[in-house]
C-alpha cells in the first residue's frame, strides 16, 4: 500500500494520539491520548472526522511531511509558523495539499504541542481501543515509540472533499504567561498541615523543564511532604501529587493508574489542555474548584465535540 | 469513607486490612457498583480502595455517595466473595548474581539465601492491586521474616523480570526502569516479552505462586 504522505522530519517528539485508552485502566494501562485534547478535538472537527480519529501530536514543531496525494489536513495547537511549499498556512484551520507539496512546521515560539489531523484519521494499529502511543507502557511499533524520519503515513479518506474551515478566532485559546489551575481538593488533602493547605492557594509555581507526557512538574516553594501513604491509591486525570521533595506534580495523559505519594486532589480535566501547552517557566497558581461546575463543563464539551463513550 | 477526587469520580476506602480479604471485599463492591450505578466508565480496585468514574452527563455525587455507602455496608456485612481462580505460577531463580538485594535480605533475616527462597516461594500470594506499570502486580503478604522496606534511593535501572520485596509486598518488574524494591530473584525475561500477555497475566484478587528454579533452568528459559 503506497503511503499518502511521508514524514521527512518528525521533530523532537512526534507521536500518534487520539482521545486515549478508555479501557484497560483497570489493568494498569496509562490513559494516553492527546495532551491538549481541545486542540486535537478541533483538528478533527475541522475535517468533519470522528472526534476520536488518530492524529499527530508534534512536540515543539520541527516537523515536515511530504504529501503523495491530493488531500487536506487540519492544523491546531501551538503555532509553529506552518508553511506549505514555503507559503505560510496559518493555524487552527484546514489546509489543502497537492502531491509533492511539503508541509513544514517551524519551532513553536509559544505553546508546546501542535496537532495535525487527516481526513478520516490515520490508519494505524490500536491496542485496547486506542492508537495513542504511550512510550512507557512498552507497546510495539508506533504504539510505543515516536515517529521516525521517513515514516510512511496513510489516512482513511485522503480524497474526501474537505472545505476550507477555520476555528473562530474567539475560540482559539490565547497564549499565556500565567495559568490558574482549578483544583478539586481530595485524597490526602485534609492530612496536609494548615500552613501547607494555605500555601497551595497562595503560592506561585513555575512549570519545570522536566515536565513530560506523564506529569507536569512544578518548581517553586516546597510543601511539607504530607502524610505517609501506605498503599498506592487509584488516580484520576490531573491528580496533583506531592513527592518527597515537597513539590507538586500534575499527572498528565501518560500517568500511572495508581500512585503512592500524598495527593492534594486533582486539576480540572479541561484546564489540563492549557497546562499541556504551558512552556517551562510559565507561572502556575491553584484556585479552589467547584466540582459540579467542572462536571457540567465536561458534559458540554462532550456534547459539542460529539464524544461518545461505549459502555 | 467516600471522597470525590475528581468531578466525576468517587473513591471508597473500606475499613478493612489491605489483604486477600480486603481486595475480595473491594471486588464485591466493584460488582455492586457496576450493577447499581449508571454509566460507569472506569473502576479501579486497589488494596482496600475502589475508584469509580462516571459520565459527566449523569453523575450525581449525592446519589453516588448514598448508593456506594449502602453497597459498602452490604459488602462489609457479608463474607468476602473470594474468587482467586487458578493460581498463576511463575518460575523464579533466586541467585545473588541476578538479584542484588538477595544477600542483604538474607542477612537482615539472619538466614541463608536458600531460606529466603524457601520462604518467598512457600506462600500463595494474593494480587492486591495492579498498576504502577502495565503488568505490575502488588502481591501479599510476604513472610514477615523476609519483609524489608524499599531502598531509600531507587535504582535507576531494574532488569525486567526482577522479583522485588517492599515491606510485606512482593512484585515483578515487567519492564526495565527505575525501581526501589529489594530485588531477591528473577523470572526469565521471556515471560515479559509480549505486551498483551504481560498485561493480562495478573488480575486483582487472583493468586500467584512462585516456583524456585536453578540457574540452568533460568538460562534455558531465555535468561
XYZ file of C-alpha atoms in Angstrom:
534
model
C 0.000 0.000 0.000
C 1.621 3.229 -1.066
C 1.683 5.963 1.556
C -0.442 9.099 1.340
C 2.411 11.055 2.876
C 5.915 10.581 4.265
C 7.287 12.256 7.369
C 10.539 13.873 6.212
C 11.314 15.197 9.690
C 9.408 14.224 12.838
C 10.925 16.912 15.073
C 11.986 16.237 18.664
C 8.983 14.104 19.662
C 6.070 13.350 17.380
C 3.575 10.628 18.318
C 0.221 9.307 17.182
C -2.544 10.251 19.595
C -6.296 10.137 19.916
C -8.729 10.594 22.791
C -6.829 7.983 24.781
C -7.402 4.499 26.079
C -10.826 4.369 27.744
C -10.455 0.729 28.714
C -7.531 -1.026 30.314
C -7.085 1.429 33.150
C -8.106 -1.384 35.487
C -5.182 -3.388 34.068
C -2.742 -0.560 34.751
C -2.642 0.976 31.274
C -1.981 4.693 31.040
C -4.883 6.663 29.564
C -2.598 8.184 26.907
C -4.188 10.491 24.367
C -3.621 13.997 23.056
C -2.006 16.215 25.690
C -4.126 19.191 24.584
C -7.450 17.487 23.910
C -9.172 20.726 22.890
C -6.683 21.397 20.099
C -6.815 17.747 18.998
C -10.636 17.722 19.004
C -10.748 20.919 16.955
C -8.376 19.424 14.376
C -10.726 16.502 13.815
C -13.803 18.707 13.884
C -12.399 20.978 11.178
C -12.210 17.936 8.887
C -15.572 16.504 9.924
C -13.789 13.485 11.428
C -14.880 11.204 14.221
C -13.761 13.009 17.402
C -11.521 10.052 18.293
C -9.729 9.811 14.910
C -5.971 9.230 15.206
C -3.826 12.327 14.561
C -0.252 13.538 15.047
C 0.900 15.303 18.174
C 4.029 17.291 17.355
C 6.036 18.466 20.340
C 7.694 21.867 19.786
C 7.485 21.623 15.974
C 10.468 20.962 13.695
C 8.255 18.743 11.568
C 7.952 18.136 7.828
C 5.507 15.965 5.867
C 5.569 15.417 2.102
C 2.238 14.567 0.506
C 1.873 11.825 -2.101
C -1.804 12.505 -2.851
C -4.188 15.398 -3.224
C -5.756 15.790 0.193
C -6.356 18.119 3.125
C -5.109 18.326 6.710
C -6.083 20.355 9.750
C -3.549 22.202 11.924
C -4.228 23.239 15.513
C -2.400 23.732 18.799
C 0.909 25.512 19.257
C 1.607 27.962 16.432
C 4.680 26.665 14.624
C 4.581 29.073 11.665
C 3.473 26.283 9.335
C 4.222 26.562 5.633
C 3.149 24.588 2.579
C 5.927 24.699 -0.023
C 7.212 27.795 1.727
C 3.887 29.669 1.835
C 2.557 30.387 5.319
C -0.638 28.488 6.057
C -1.695 29.883 9.423
C -3.031 27.565 12.134
C -6.370 26.399 13.549
C -7.565 25.705 10.013
C -7.669 23.153 7.250
C -5.019 23.230 4.533
C -5.352 21.635 1.095
C -2.279 19.992 -0.378
C -1.265 18.533 -3.727
C 1.056 15.583 -4.375
C 4.706 16.550 -3.883
C 3.973 19.521 -1.645
C 5.644 19.668 1.748
C 4.033 20.862 4.969
C 6.619 22.239 7.369
C 6.303 23.308 10.950
C 8.957 25.570 12.428
C 9.741 25.596 16.121
C 6.922 26.987 18.217
C 7.536 30.331 19.887
C 4.659 29.794 22.311
C 2.889 26.591 23.266
C 4.301 23.083 23.413
C 2.312 20.890 21.026
C 0.820 21.185 17.556
C -1.687 18.752 16.086
C -2.136 17.606 12.500
C -5.298 15.670 11.659
C -6.104 13.865 8.415
C -9.415 13.162 6.639
C -10.913 10.066 8.255
C -7.953 9.780 10.661
C -4.615 7.968 10.364
C -4.620 4.259 9.555
C -2.577 2.892 12.467
C -2.607 -0.060 14.854
C -4.646 0.153 18.041
C -4.485 -1.538 21.425
C -7.317 -1.511 23.920
C -9.357 0.569 21.506
C -6.847 3.387 21.063
C -3.984 4.324 18.747
C -2.366 6.542 21.386
C 1.361 5.965 21.746
C 2.477 5.549 25.347
C 6.231 5.018 25.336
C 6.418 3.976 28.986
C 3.839 1.211 28.535
C 6.171 -0.717 26.216
C 3.829 -1.313 23.282
C 5.346 -2.477 19.993
C 5.676 -0.212 16.938
C 4.042 3.180 16.734
C 2.014 2.427 19.870
C 5.226 2.607 21.833
C 7.589 4.999 20.062
C 7.732 8.403 18.408
C 7.683 8.714 14.620
C 10.981 8.480 12.722
C 12.205 10.291 9.654
C 10.861 8.541 6.571
C 7.789 7.170 8.366
C 5.080 6.437 5.765
C 1.558 7.508 6.714
C -1.848 6.553 5.360
C -5.180 8.025 6.290
C -8.666 6.709 5.799
C -10.204 9.118 3.286
C -7.434 11.091 1.550
C -9.690 12.109 -1.351
C -12.642 13.249 0.761
C -13.738 16.772 -0.101
C -12.748 18.986 2.832
C -13.853 22.595 2.619
C -11.502 25.216 3.979
C -12.529 25.806 7.561
C -11.118 27.874 10.395
C -11.712 27.771 14.106
C -13.456 31.056 15.012
C -10.849 33.458 16.353
C -12.616 33.904 19.688
C -12.432 30.146 20.298
C -8.682 29.848 19.697
C -7.110 29.632 23.160
C -4.803 32.601 23.905
C -1.118 32.254 24.697
C -0.488 32.939 28.309
C 2.457 33.583 30.599
C 0.464 32.537 33.657
C -2.198 29.946 34.332
C -4.576 29.385 37.213
C -5.499 25.729 37.565
C -8.850 24.955 39.235
C -8.149 22.314 41.907
C -10.652 19.890 43.392
C -9.235 19.148 46.819
C -9.308 15.477 47.765
C -7.281 12.363 48.523
C -4.964 13.209 51.462
C -5.769 16.956 51.337
C -7.150 17.055 54.885
C -3.983 15.443 56.255
C -1.635 18.153 54.974
C -0.761 20.837 57.535
C -2.853 24.020 57.720
C 0.144 26.014 56.532
C 0.549 23.756 53.509
C -3.139 23.934 52.632
C -2.995 27.728 52.705
C 0.208 27.770 50.713
C -1.353 25.703 47.907
C -3.666 28.602 47.046
C -1.262 31.440 47.892
C 1.939 30.247 46.290
C 3.116 30.663 42.748
C 4.994 27.922 40.973
C 6.503 27.695 37.513
C 6.410 24.852 35.017
C 9.613 22.846 35.393
C 11.516 21.833 32.216
C 11.459 18.198 33.418
C 7.731 18.046 32.592
C 6.639 15.468 30.048
C 3.612 13.477 28.875
C 3.479 11.681 32.239
C 3.391 14.708 34.504
C 3.766 18.451 34.570
C 6.271 19.203 37.318
C 6.214 22.452 39.244
C 9.207 24.387 40.564
C 8.910 26.833 43.437
C 8.021 26.697 47.115
C 8.158 23.246 48.696
C 5.300 21.908 50.788
C 5.737 19.503 53.656
C 5.661 16.028 52.163
C 2.231 15.444 53.702
C 1.045 12.221 55.232
C 2.760 8.916 54.503
C 0.568 6.944 52.129
C 0.738 3.265 52.968
C -0.754 1.839 49.818
C -0.858 3.164 46.280
C -4.216 4.734 45.519
C -6.151 4.822 42.220
C -5.566 8.121 40.399
C -7.850 10.323 38.333
C -6.792 12.581 35.439
C -4.904 15.615 36.668
C -4.148 14.236 40.122
C -1.759 16.550 41.986
C 0.804 14.521 43.880
C 3.445 15.852 46.252
C 6.645 13.848 46.040
C 9.380 13.585 48.632
C 10.904 16.968 47.735
C 7.620 18.733 48.622
C 6.990 19.907 45.053
C 3.639 19.234 43.396
C 3.313 17.494 40.075
C 0.189 17.285 37.932
C -0.359 13.891 36.331
C -0.984 14.097 32.595
C -2.015 11.631 29.863
C 0.743 9.013 30.244
C 0.282 8.847 34.016
C 0.261 5.675 36.058
C -3.134 4.404 37.210
C -2.206 4.261 40.890
C 0.170 6.392 42.927
C 1.879 6.095 46.264
C 2.647 9.659 47.379
C 0.379 12.101 49.191
C -2.061 13.877 46.890
C -3.757 17.272 47.127
C -6.635 16.489 44.767
C -6.995 16.918 41.033
C -6.922 19.688 38.442
C -9.972 20.467 36.306
C -9.648 17.978 33.410
C -10.398 20.724 30.888
C -7.693 23.003 32.335
C -5.158 20.257 31.569
C -5.336 21.325 27.921
C -3.917 24.785 28.598
C -1.454 23.270 31.071
C -0.262 20.893 28.324
C 0.687 23.945 26.254
C 2.447 25.788 29.103
C 6.133 26.273 28.370
C 8.731 25.817 31.102
C 8.740 28.948 33.247
C 5.003 29.613 32.884
C 3.588 30.841 36.197
C 1.128 28.406 37.812
C -1.345 29.048 40.609
C -4.129 26.908 42.010
C -7.670 28.070 42.747
C -10.331 26.069 44.545
C -12.754 24.493 42.072
C -16.464 23.729 42.252
C -16.610 20.045 41.186
C -20.133 20.270 39.811
C -19.277 23.254 37.605
C -16.382 21.216 36.181
C -18.705 18.260 35.614
C -21.128 20.444 33.643
C -18.271 21.848 31.555
C -17.106 18.304 30.757
C -20.633 17.372 29.691
C -20.826 20.460 27.437
C -17.511 19.592 25.832
C -18.568 16.008 25.120
C -21.813 17.226 23.544
C -20.102 19.932 21.493
C -17.483 17.622 20.002
C -19.822 14.623 19.746
C -17.736 12.419 22.033
C -19.416 9.097 22.668
C -18.480 6.563 25.297
C -19.167 2.931 24.562
C -20.449 1.176 27.689
C -15.067 6.500 53.717
C -16.130 8.024 50.407
C -14.386 11.013 48.840
C -14.615 12.703 45.454
C -11.154 13.175 43.951
C -12.406 14.454 40.582
C -15.534 15.982 39.038
C -16.993 12.595 38.050
C -15.242 10.172 40.370
C -15.632 8.676 43.820
C -13.057 6.867 45.923
C -14.254 4.393 48.537
C -11.862 3.269 51.264
C -13.199 0.230 53.081
C -12.298 -0.031 56.780
C -10.531 -3.364 56.274
C -6.931 -4.502 56.037
C -5.387 -4.284 52.542
C -5.032 -8.055 52.250
C -6.667 -11.002 50.448
C -9.991 -10.477 52.228
C -9.763 -6.730 51.727
C -9.340 -6.856 47.962
C -12.093 -9.528 47.796
C -14.498 -7.138 49.528
C -13.424 -4.305 47.219
C -14.174 -6.556 44.231
C -17.606 -7.305 45.753
C -18.186 -3.550 45.949
C -16.985 -3.148 42.369
C -19.574 -5.702 41.163
C -22.234 -3.849 43.149
C -21.190 -0.501 41.648
C -21.190 -1.910 38.116
C -24.776 -3.058 38.606
C -26.151 -0.179 40.634
C -24.503 2.976 39.294
C -25.463 4.270 35.842
C -22.922 4.961 33.084
C -19.752 3.935 34.913
C -16.730 4.412 32.654
C -13.915 3.098 34.817
C -13.497 1.191 38.025
C -10.097 0.617 39.616
C -9.826 -1.682 42.635
C -6.595 -1.465 44.638
C -5.888 -2.844 48.129
C -8.831 -1.703 50.273
C -9.996 1.010 47.863
C -12.242 1.323 44.854
C -12.255 4.225 42.406
C -15.331 4.648 40.218
C -15.579 7.158 37.376
C -18.896 8.041 35.784
C -20.270 10.123 32.957
C -20.490 13.911 33.277
C -23.977 13.660 31.747
C -25.461 11.603 34.568
C -23.107 11.891 37.567
C -24.827 12.919 40.782
C -22.404 12.929 43.697
C -25.091 12.759 46.376
C -26.760 9.790 44.737
C -23.439 8.038 44.074
C -22.407 8.548 47.689
C -25.582 7.074 49.154
C -25.534 4.058 46.843
C -21.838 3.360 47.420
C -22.320 3.714 51.176
C -25.150 1.172 51.060
C -23.055 -1.122 48.877
C -20.037 -0.834 51.134
C -22.194 -1.670 54.149
C -23.543 -4.783 52.444
C -20.064 -5.893 51.354
C -18.719 -5.469 54.873
C -21.624 -7.355 56.441
C -21.260 -10.417 54.187
C -18.391 -12.868 53.927
C -15.988 -11.741 51.169
C -16.716 -13.475 47.863
C -13.190 -14.702 47.235
C -12.682 -15.905 43.678
C -8.948 -16.393 43.377
C -9.208 -18.785 40.411
C -6.296 -20.992 39.370
C -3.015 -19.565 40.576
C -0.610 -18.028 38.085
C 2.644 -19.964 38.530
C 5.946 -18.303 37.707
C 9.483 -19.712 37.869
C 11.948 -17.667 39.905
C 15.714 -18.011 40.036
C 16.945 -16.884 43.453
C 20.593 -16.218 42.625
C 22.618 -13.350 44.103
C 24.131 -12.662 40.676
C 20.657 -11.900 39.325
C 19.232 -10.386 42.492
C 21.358 -7.610 44.008
C 19.484 -7.476 47.339
C 19.106 -11.206 47.997
C 22.105 -11.406 50.326
C 21.078 -8.237 52.195
C 17.560 -9.591 52.753
C 19.047 -12.889 53.964
C 21.422 -11.081 56.320
C 18.612 -8.897 57.615
C 16.531 -12.020 58.307
C 19.515 -13.853 59.825
C 19.120 -16.767 57.415
C 20.807 -18.045 54.267
C 19.732 -17.162 50.742
C 18.234 -20.643 50.284
C 15.942 -19.971 53.221
C 14.859 -16.635 51.701
C 13.976 -18.543 48.514
C 12.084 -21.148 50.537
C 10.125 -18.544 52.495
C 9.351 -16.394 49.453
C 8.210 -19.313 47.287
C 6.406 -21.096 50.116
C 3.340 -18.839 50.032
C 0.432 -18.478 47.643
C 0.090 -14.728 47.183
C -2.995 -12.660 46.521
C -2.881 -9.907 43.890
C -3.879 -6.861 45.932
C -3.604 -4.312 43.122
C -2.312 -3.922 39.590
C -0.864 -0.756 38.147
C 2.242 1.407 38.575
C 3.162 -0.036 35.168
C 1.081 -2.325 32.952
C 1.613 -5.893 34.093
C 2.858 -4.967 37.554
C 1.030 -6.620 40.448
C 1.274 -5.823 44.135
C 1.112 -9.186 45.912
C 0.905 -10.083 49.576
C 1.643 -10.972 52.158
C 5.349 -11.716 52.258
C 6.519 -13.721 55.291
C 7.366 -11.171 57.984
C 10.851 -12.668 58.406
C 11.967 -11.542 54.930
C 9.989 -8.285 54.770
C 12.174 -5.194 54.244
C 11.371 -1.586 53.401
C 12.182 -0.337 49.921
C 15.554 1.244 49.186
C 15.921 4.873 50.266
C 17.182 5.756 46.810
C 15.622 3.803 43.927
C 17.919 2.110 41.439
C 17.980 3.947 38.124
C 17.539 0.666 36.264
C 15.899 -2.603 37.293
C 16.020 -5.508 34.844
C 12.718 -6.877 33.518
C 11.570 -9.969 35.410
C 13.206 -8.823 38.654
C 11.282 -10.008 41.718
C 11.199 -7.432 44.486
C 10.085 -7.064 48.073
C 8.776 -3.877 49.682
C 7.653 -4.357 53.269
C 5.227 -7.280 53.112
C 4.511 -6.907 49.405
C 6.185 -8.632 46.509
C 6.057 -7.847 42.811
C 7.803 -8.430 39.500
C 9.104 -5.602 37.343
C 7.587 -6.249 33.902
C 9.863 -3.829 32.047
C 13.215 -2.142 32.585
C 13.051 1.089 34.525
C 13.828 2.725 37.848
C 12.685 0.931 40.979
C 13.204 0.846 44.723
C 12.029 -2.621 45.732
C 14.591 -5.079 47.202
C 15.448 -7.492 44.415
C 15.617 -11.120 45.520
C 15.126 -13.143 42.325
C 14.454 -13.107 38.624
C 11.750 -14.575 36.402
C 13.061 -15.366 32.889
C 12.526 -12.261 30.766
C 10.692 -14.290 28.132
C 7.642 -14.159 30.423
C 7.519 -10.391 29.884
C 8.303 -10.171 26.172
C 4.737 -9.951 24.853
C 2.878 -6.789 25.883
C -0.635 -8.242 25.696
C 0.326 -11.374 27.633
C 2.146 -9.328 30.234
C -0.825 -7.043 30.779
C -3.352 -9.874 31.028
C -1.380 -12.027 33.465
C -2.463 -10.618 36.799
C -5.878 -9.505 37.982
C -6.818 -8.053 41.341
C -7.978 -10.809 43.657
C -6.133 -13.508 41.692
C -3.491 -15.751 43.229
C 0.138 -16.275 42.324
C 2.725 -18.934 43.161
C 6.472 -18.854 42.672
C 8.419 -21.976 41.715
C 12.152 -21.860 42.511
C 14.367 -22.759 39.563
C 18.136 -23.117 39.328
C 20.425 -21.028 37.156
C 20.468 -23.639 34.368
C 16.708 -23.659 34.072
C 16.696 -19.850 34.216
C 19.199 -19.645 31.363
C 17.295 -22.287 29.401
C 14.213 -20.083 29.753
C 15.986 -17.353 27.848
C 17.652 -15.664 30.834
